[in-house]
CSV table of C-alpha atoms and ligand atoms in Angstrom, one decimal:
chain,number,residue,atom,x,y,z
A,7,MET,CA,122.3,91.7,130.6
A,8,ASP,CA,124.7,91.4,128.1
A,9,PHE,CA,123.6,91.0,124.2
A,10,LYS,CA,126.0,90.7,121.5
A,11,ILE,CA,124.2,92.5,118.5
A,12,ALA,CA,125.7,92.4,114.8
A,13,VAL,CA,125.0,95.6,113.1
A,14,ILE,CA,124.9,95.9,109.4
A,15,LYS,CA,123.9,99.6,108.3
A,16,GLY,CA,124.5,98.8,104.6
A,17,ASP,CA,123.5,101.4,102.0
A,18,GLY,CA,121.7,104.7,101.3
A,19,VAL,CA,119.8,105.6,104.4
A,20,GLY,CA,120.9,102.5,106.1
A,21,PRO,CA,123.6,104.3,108.2
A,22,GLU,CA,122.2,107.1,109.1
A,23,ILE,CA,118.6,105.2,110.3
A,24,VAL,CA,120.7,102.4,112.4
A,25,ASP,CA,122.6,104.9,114.1
A,26,GLU,CA,119.5,106.5,115.3
A,27,GLY,CA,118.3,103.0,116.3
A,28,LEU,CA,121.5,102.4,118.4
A,29,LYS,CA,121.1,105.8,120.1
A,30,VAL,CA,117.9,104.4,121.4
A,31,LEU,CA,119.5,101.3,122.4
A,32,ASP,CA,122.2,103.1,124.2
A,33,LYS,CA,119.5,105.0,126.2
A,34,ILE,CA,117.7,101.8,127.0
A,35,ALA,CA,121.0,100.1,127.8
A,36,GLN,CA,121.8,103.2,130.6
A,37,LYS,CA,118.4,102.9,132.0
A,38,TYR,CA,118.0,99.1,132.3
A,39,ASN,CA,121.5,98.2,132.9
A,40,HIS,CA,122.1,96.2,130.0
A,41,LYS,CA,124.9,95.9,127.6
A,42,PHE,CA,124.4,95.9,123.6
A,43,GLU,CA,128.0,94.8,122.6
A,44,CYS,CA,127.4,96.1,118.8
A,45,THR,CA,129.9,94.8,116.0
A,46,ASN,CA,129.6,96.4,112.6
A,47,VAL,CA,129.4,93.8,110.1
A,48,LEU,CA,129.9,94.5,106.3
A,49,GLY,CA,126.7,93.7,104.1
A,50,GLY,CA,125.3,94.8,100.8
A,51,GLY,CA,126.8,97.2,98.6
A,52,ALA,CA,129.1,98.8,101.4
A,53,ALA,CA,130.5,95.2,101.4
A,54,ILE,CA,130.9,95.0,97.5
A,55,ASP,CA,132.9,98.4,97.8
A,56,VAL,CA,135.5,96.7,100.5
A,57,THR,CA,135.8,93.1,99.6
A,58,GLY,CA,133.8,92.9,96.1
A,59,GLU,CA,131.3,90.4,97.7
A,60,PRO,CA,127.7,91.5,99.2
A,61,LEU,CA,127.9,89.1,102.0
A,62,PRO,CA,131.6,88.2,103.0
A,63,LYS,CA,132.0,84.8,105.0
A,64,GLU,CA,133.4,86.7,108.0
A,65,SER,CA,130.2,88.9,108.1
A,66,LEU,CA,128.0,85.7,108.3
A,67,ASP,CA,129.9,83.9,110.8
A,68,ILE,CA,129.6,87.2,113.0
A,69,CYS,CA,126.0,87.2,112.5
A,70,LYS,CA,125.8,83.6,113.4
A,71,ALA,CA,127.9,84.1,116.7
A,72,SER,CA,125.6,86.9,117.7
A,73,ASP,CA,122.3,87.1,119.7
A,74,ALA,CA,120.8,89.1,117.2
A,75,VAL,CA,121.2,91.0,113.9
A,76,LEU,CA,120.1,94.7,113.4
A,77,LEU,CA,120.0,95.7,109.7
A,78,GLY,CA,119.3,99.0,107.9
A,79,ALA,CA,118.9,98.6,104.2
A,80,VAL,CA,120.7,97.4,101.1
A,81,GLY,CA,121.4,98.6,97.7
A,82,GLY,CA,121.2,101.6,95.2
A,83,PRO,CA,121.9,102.8,91.9
A,84,LYS,CA,125.6,102.5,92.0
A,85,TRP,CA,125.6,98.7,92.3
A,86,ASP,CA,122.6,98.3,89.6
A,87,ASN,CA,125.0,97.2,86.7
A,88,ILE,CA,126.7,94.3,88.7
A,89,GLU,CA,125.8,91.1,87.6
A,90,SER,CA,122.7,89.6,89.2
A,91,SER,CA,124.6,87.1,91.7
A,92,LYS,CA,126.8,89.8,93.0
A,93,ARG,CA,124.3,92.4,93.9
A,94,PRO,CA,123.7,94.0,97.2
A,95,GLU,CA,120.4,92.2,97.3
A,96,LYS,CA,121.9,89.1,97.0
A,97,GLY,CA,123.8,89.4,100.2
A,98,LEU,CA,120.7,90.2,102.0
A,99,LEU,CA,118.8,87.0,100.6
A,100,ALA,CA,122.4,85.1,101.6
A,101,LEU,CA,122.1,86.2,105.0
A,102,ARG,CA,118.4,85.4,105.7
A,103,SER,CA,119.1,81.8,104.2
A,104,GLY,CA,122.6,81.6,105.8
A,105,LEU,CA,121.0,82.2,109.1
A,106,GLY,CA,117.8,79.8,108.2
A,107,LEU,CA,115.5,82.6,108.7
A,108,PHE,CA,112.4,81.4,107.1
A,109,VAL,CA,109.9,83.3,109.0
A,110,ASN,CA,109.5,87.1,108.1
A,111,LEU,CA,107.2,89.1,110.6
A,112,ARG,CA,105.7,92.3,109.2
A,113,PRO,CA,103.2,94.0,111.4
A,114,ALA,CA,101.3,96.9,110.1
A,115,THR,CA,99.6,98.9,112.8
A,116,MET,CA,98.1,102.4,112.4
A,117,HIS,CA,99.2,104.9,115.0
A,118,GLU,CA,95.9,106.6,116.0
A,119,SER,CA,97.4,110.0,116.3
A,120,ILE,CA,98.9,110.1,112.7
A,121,LYS,CA,96.2,108.7,110.6
A,122,GLU,CA,96.0,112.0,108.8
A,123,ALA,CA,99.1,110.7,107.0
A,124,SER,CA,97.5,107.4,105.6
A,125,PRO,CA,96.8,108.0,101.8
A,126,LEU,CA,93.4,106.2,102.5
A,127,ARG,CA,90.1,107.9,103.2
A,128,ALA,CA,89.3,108.6,107.0
A,129,ASP,CA,86.5,106.6,107.1
A,130,ILE,CA,88.3,103.5,105.8
A,131,VAL,CA,91.2,104.0,108.4
A,132,GLU,CA,88.7,105.0,111.2
A,133,LYS,CA,88.2,101.2,111.4
A,134,GLY,CA,91.9,100.4,112.6
A,135,VAL,CA,94.6,98.9,110.8
A,136,ASP,CA,96.3,96.0,112.9
A,137,PHE,CA,97.5,93.1,111.0
A,138,VAL,CA,100.7,91.0,110.6
A,139,VAL,CA,102.0,89.9,107.4
A,140,VAL,CA,103.9,86.3,107.8
A,141,ARG,CA,106.1,86.0,104.8
A,142,GLU,CA,108.1,83.0,103.8
A,143,LEU,CA,111.7,84.4,103.5
A,144,THR,CA,114.1,81.7,102.2
A,145,GLY,CA,112.3,79.7,99.5
A,146,GLY,CA,110.1,80.6,96.5
A,147,ILE,CA,111.0,82.4,93.1
A,148,TYR,CA,113.7,84.6,95.0
A,149,PHE,CA,115.6,81.4,95.7
A,150,GLY,CA,114.5,79.0,92.9
A,151,GLU,CA,116.2,77.9,89.5
A,152,ARG,CA,117.0,80.8,87.6
A,153,LYS,CA,118.5,81.3,84.0
A,154,THR,CA,119.2,83.8,81.2
A,155,GLY,CA,120.0,82.9,77.9
A,156,VAL,CA,119.4,82.7,74.2
A,157,GLU,CA,117.4,79.9,72.4
A,158,ASN,CA,117.2,79.9,68.5
A,159,GLY,CA,118.6,83.4,68.4
A,160,VAL,CA,115.6,84.6,71.0
A,161,GLU,CA,116.8,85.9,74.7
A,162,PHE,CA,115.0,84.1,77.4
A,163,ALA,CA,115.0,84.5,81.1
A,164,TYR,CA,113.0,82.3,83.7
A,165,ASP,CA,113.0,82.3,87.8
A,166,VAL,CA,111.3,79.4,89.2
A,167,GLU,CA,109.0,79.4,92.0
A,168,LYS,CA,109.0,76.0,93.8
A,169,TYR,CA,108.0,75.2,97.5
A,170,ASP,CA,108.1,71.9,99.1
A,171,GLU,CA,105.4,70.5,101.5
A,172,ASN,CA,107.9,70.8,104.5
A,173,GLU,CA,108.7,74.5,103.6
A,174,ILE,CA,105.2,75.3,103.3
A,175,ARG,CA,104.3,73.3,106.5
A,176,ARG,CA,106.8,75.1,108.9
A,177,ILE,CA,105.9,78.8,107.7
A,178,GLY,CA,102.2,77.5,108.3
A,179,LYS,CA,102.8,76.5,111.7
A,180,LYS,CA,104.4,79.9,112.4
A,181,ALA,CA,101.5,81.6,111.1
A,182,PHE,CA,98.7,79.9,112.9
A,183,GLU,CA,100.7,80.1,116.3
A,184,THR,CA,100.8,84.0,115.3
A,185,ALA,CA,97.0,83.8,115.0
A,186,MET,CA,96.4,82.1,117.9
A,187,ILE,CA,98.1,84.9,120.1
A,188,ARG,CA,96.2,87.5,117.9
A,189,ASN,CA,92.7,87.3,116.7
A,190,LYS,CA,92.7,83.7,115.2
A,191,LYS,CA,91.8,84.9,111.8
A,192,LEU,CA,94.4,83.8,109.2
A,193,THR,CA,94.1,84.6,105.5
A,194,CYS,CA,96.4,82.9,103.0
A,195,VAL,CA,97.1,85.0,100.2
A,196,ASP,CA,98.1,83.1,97.2
A,197,LYS,CA,97.0,82.6,93.3
A,198,ALA,CA,95.7,79.2,93.6
A,199,ASN,CA,93.4,79.8,90.3
A,200,VAL,CA,96.5,79.7,88.6
A,201,LEU,CA,99.8,78.7,90.2
A,202,ASP,CA,100.4,74.9,91.3
A,203,SER,CA,102.7,76.1,94.1
A,204,SER,CA,99.7,78.0,95.8
A,205,LYS,CA,97.4,74.8,95.5
A,206,LEU,CA,100.1,73.0,97.4
A,207,TRP,CA,100.0,75.8,99.9
A,208,ARG,CA,96.4,75.4,100.4
A,209,LYS,CA,96.5,71.8,100.7
A,210,VAL,CA,99.3,71.9,103.4
A,211,LEU,CA,97.6,74.7,105.2
A,212,ASN,CA,94.2,72.8,105.2
A,213,GLU,CA,96.1,69.6,106.8
A,214,LEU,CA,97.5,72.1,109.5
A,215,ALA,CA,94.1,73.6,110.1
A,216,LYS,CA,93.0,70.6,111.8
A,217,ASP,CA,95.6,71.0,114.7
A,218,TYR,CA,94.2,74.7,115.2
A,219,PRO,CA,90.4,74.6,115.4
A,220,GLU,CA,90.0,77.8,116.7
A,221,VAL,CA,91.7,79.8,113.9
A,222,GLU,CA,89.5,80.6,111.4
A,223,LEU,CA,91.3,80.2,108.1
A,224,SER,CA,90.4,81.6,104.6
A,225,TYR,CA,92.2,82.1,101.3
A,226,MET,CA,92.3,85.0,99.0
A,227,TYR,CA,94.0,85.6,95.5
A,228,VAL,CA,96.7,88.1,95.6
A,229,ASP,CA,95.1,90.3,93.2
A,230,ASN,CA,92.3,90.6,95.3
A,231,ALA,CA,94.1,90.9,98.6
A,232,ALA,CA,96.0,94.0,97.0
A,233,MET,CA,92.5,95.6,96.4
A,234,GLN,CA,91.1,94.7,100.0
A,235,LEU,CA,94.1,96.1,101.6
A,236,VAL,CA,93.1,99.5,100.7
A,237,LYS,CA,89.4,99.0,100.5
A,238,ASP,CA,89.1,97.7,104.1
A,239,PRO,CA,92.2,96.8,106.0
A,240,SER,CA,90.7,96.2,109.1
A,241,GLN,CA,89.5,93.1,107.7
A,242,PHE,CA,92.7,91.4,108.0
A,243,ASP,CA,94.5,90.0,111.2
A,244,VAL,CA,97.3,87.5,110.1
A,245,ILE,CA,98.3,87.1,106.7
A,246,VAL,CA,100.6,84.3,105.5
A,247,THR,CA,102.2,84.2,102.3
A,248,ASN,CA,105.1,83.2,100.0
A,249,ASN,CA,108.2,85.0,99.8
A,250,ILE,CA,107.3,87.2,96.6
A,251,PHE,CA,104.0,88.0,97.6
A,252,GLY,CA,104.9,88.8,101.0
A,253,ASP,CA,107.3,91.3,99.7
A,254,ILE,CA,105.0,93.1,97.5
A,255,ILE,CA,101.8,93.5,99.9
A,256,SER,CA,104.1,94.5,102.9
A,257,ASP,CA,105.1,97.7,101.0
A,258,GLU,CA,101.4,98.3,100.4
A,259,ALA,CA,100.6,97.6,103.9
A,260,SER,CA,103.1,100.1,105.2
A,261,MET,CA,101.9,102.8,103.3
A,262,ILE,CA,98.4,102.3,104.2
A,263,THR,CA,99.8,102.9,107.9
A,264,GLY,CA,101.0,106.6,106.9
A,265,SER,CA,104.4,106.0,105.4
A,266,ILE,CA,107.0,103.4,104.1
A,267,GLY,CA,109.3,104.5,106.9
A,268,MET,CA,107.2,103.2,109.5
A,269,LEU,CA,107.2,99.3,109.4
A,270,PRO,CA,109.7,97.1,111.0
A,271,SER,CA,110.4,93.6,110.9
A,272,ALA,CA,111.8,90.5,112.5
A,273,SER,CA,113.3,87.3,110.6
A,274,VAL,CA,113.0,84.4,112.8
A,275,ARG,CA,113.5,80.6,112.8
A,276,GLY,CA,112.0,79.2,115.6
A,277,ASP,CA,114.6,79.9,118.7
A,278,ASP,CA,115.1,83.3,120.0
A,279,PHE,CA,117.6,84.3,117.4
A,280,GLY,CA,116.7,86.8,114.8
A,281,MET,CA,117.5,89.7,112.3
A,282,TYR,CA,115.6,92.8,112.8
A,283,GLU,CA,115.4,95.1,109.7
A,284,PRO,CA,112.7,97.9,108.4
A,285,ILE,CA,111.0,96.7,105.8
A,286,HIS,CA,111.8,99.8,103.7
A,287,GLY,CA,114.9,100.0,101.2
A,288,SER,CA,117.6,101.9,101.0
A,289,ALA,CA,115.8,105.1,99.6
A,290,PRO,CA,119.1,106.4,97.5
A,291,ASP,CA,116.9,109.6,96.6
A,292,ILE,CA,116.8,110.9,100.5
A,293,ALA,CA,120.1,109.3,101.7
A,294,GLY,CA,122.6,111.4,103.4
A,295,LYS,CA,120.0,114.4,103.9
A,296,ASN,CA,119.0,113.6,107.3
A,297,ILE,CA,115.6,113.7,106.8
A,298,ALA,CA,114.6,109.8,106.6
A,299,ASN,CA,112.0,108.7,109.2
A,300,PRO,CA,113.8,106.4,111.5
A,301,THR,CA,110.5,104.8,113.0
A,302,ALA,CA,111.1,101.5,111.2
A,303,ILE,CA,114.3,100.7,112.5
A,304,ILE,CA,113.3,101.7,116.0
A,305,GLN,CA,110.6,99.5,115.6
A,306,SER,CA,112.9,96.7,114.8
A,307,SER,CA,114.9,97.3,117.6
A,308,VAL,CA,111.6,96.9,119.8
A,309,MET,CA,110.9,93.6,118.1
A,310,MET,CA,114.6,92.5,118.7
A,311,LEU,CA,114.2,93.5,122.4
A,312,ARG,CA,111.0,91.4,122.7
A,313,TYR,CA,112.7,88.2,121.1
A,314,LEU,CA,115.6,88.8,123.5
A,315,GLY,CA,113.1,88.5,126.5
A,316,GLU,CA,113.3,92.4,127.3
A,317,GLN,CA,109.7,93.1,127.3
A,318,GLU,CA,109.7,96.1,129.4
A,319,ALA,CA,112.5,98.0,127.5
A,320,ALA,CA,110.5,97.2,124.5
A,321,ALA,CA,107.3,98.6,126.1
A,322,LYS,CA,109.3,101.5,126.9
A,323,ILE,CA,110.3,102.4,123.5
A,324,GLU,CA,107.3,101.8,121.8
A,325,ASN,CA,105.5,104.1,124.5
A,326,ALA,CA,107.6,106.7,123.7
A,327,LEU,CA,106.7,106.4,120.0
A,328,VAL,CA,103.1,107.0,120.9
A,329,LYS,CA,103.7,109.9,122.9
A,330,VAL,CA,105.7,111.2,120.1
A,331,PHE,CA,103.3,110.9,117.7
A,332,GLU,CA,100.5,112.1,119.9
A,333,LYS,CA,102.3,115.3,120.6
A,334,GLY,CA,102.8,115.6,116.7
A,335,GLU,CA,106.0,117.9,116.8
A,336,ASN,CA,109.1,117.1,115.5
A,337,LEU,CA,107.9,114.3,112.9
A,338,THR,CA,109.8,113.8,109.8
A,339,GLY,CA,108.5,114.9,106.4
A,340,ASP,CA,106.8,111.7,105.3
A,341,LEU,CA,104.7,112.3,108.4
A,342,GLY,CA,103.7,115.9,107.5
A,343,GLY,CA,106.6,117.3,109.7
A,344,ASN,CA,109.7,119.1,109.0
A,345,ALA,CA,112.1,117.5,111.6
A,346,THR,CA,115.5,116.1,110.7
A,347,THR,CA,116.0,112.5,111.3
A,348,ASP,CA,118.1,113.3,114.6
A,349,GLU,CA,115.5,115.5,115.8
A,350,PHE,CA,112.7,113.0,115.4
A,351,THR,CA,114.9,110.5,117.7
A,352,ASN,CA,115.9,113.3,120.3
A,353,GLU,CA,112.3,113.6,120.7
A,354,ILE,CA,111.8,109.9,121.3
A,355,LEU,CA,114.9,109.8,123.7
A,356,LYS,CA,113.2,112.5,126.0
A,357,TYR,CA,110.3,109.9,126.9
A,358,ILE,CA,112.9,106.9,127.5
B,17,IPM,C1,112.5,93.6,101.7
B,17,IPM,C2,113.4,94.1,100.3
B,17,IPM,C3,114.3,92.8,99.8
B,17,IPM,C4,113.2,91.7,99.6
B,17,IPM,C5,115.2,93.1,98.8
B,17,IPM,C6,116.2,94.4,99.0
B,17,IPM,C7,116.0,92.0,98.5
B,17,IPM,O1,112.5,94.4,99.2
B,17,IPM,O2,113.1,93.3,102.7
B,17,IPM,O3,111.3,93.4,101.5
B,17,IPM,O4,112.8,91.7,98.6
B,17,IPM,O5,113.0,90.9,100.5
B,18,MG,MG1,110.5,94.5,99.9
């Protein structure tokens, strides 16, 4: 099969981890006779440096015409003082919304053999970590009305968290469907004791629940969820939540599994098109040192292959990762090893 992939390497560790992901895809292409036609596309800080815009129109057009988008990470201190509408992160948000990718699936799974890397106590992780965060990705406070100004000589700024029932219904449906193919337990994480928007989420999810009688739906305030995630992550199966809470708790989830370098994500919209990216950021502190853990981008390619219908190839990479973790050699520093980024990837390539 031939696949057109738009590749946005981005900033910081982005380029070096994406290169590792592409090595893995190359090996898969050879083995399964696929062709990944990769087109490098500018996005984030790298795009600002060349064009002045974090997401040039041409980049969005190439992504739209592709079968999938693979993205490293965007942002970094170099662009910190740019006005907020032109920052690298705005490019990523524009990409998500321009492609209509309203669902962000962030699976948090712990590999048995590297559980010592988790900062949680052994008796807590012993029970297993295997849940998925279904994050709403194109609405809420990251896209709401915002303003910075001065009123009566006093500076102010605000950002609006607004959702309509249709936005909640479509992400809610995805979350129930995700629960149906997992353990049928769905937790909506919100702040309904304070926020009106959370109350609307509950109303819409309660209505949807009637269509999914097998799914056990519960609600949890986000502050409690942050605590429960470290107290007993095994209680979660599927978490559905808004854009900002999903951003926050998915970083927490990744650390529970051992390292922020582990978790992939798929941003999708209901057809088989998607954008695949690690949940971690551009990690400027370790960029260019060849020490970043490329697991998240490799796992993101696994998610991509699954959406492209290539289950066997996806499973091949996943099994290779498991073998490398089990062997415990050539792991990167975040997992307690001292391998470089490419040494780790080479180890994976051996098993593909
Ligand atoms: C993420 C990142 C992004 C987000 C940033 C870079 C805009 O933190 O994908 O989690 O907040 O969504
Ligand atoms: Mg984030």
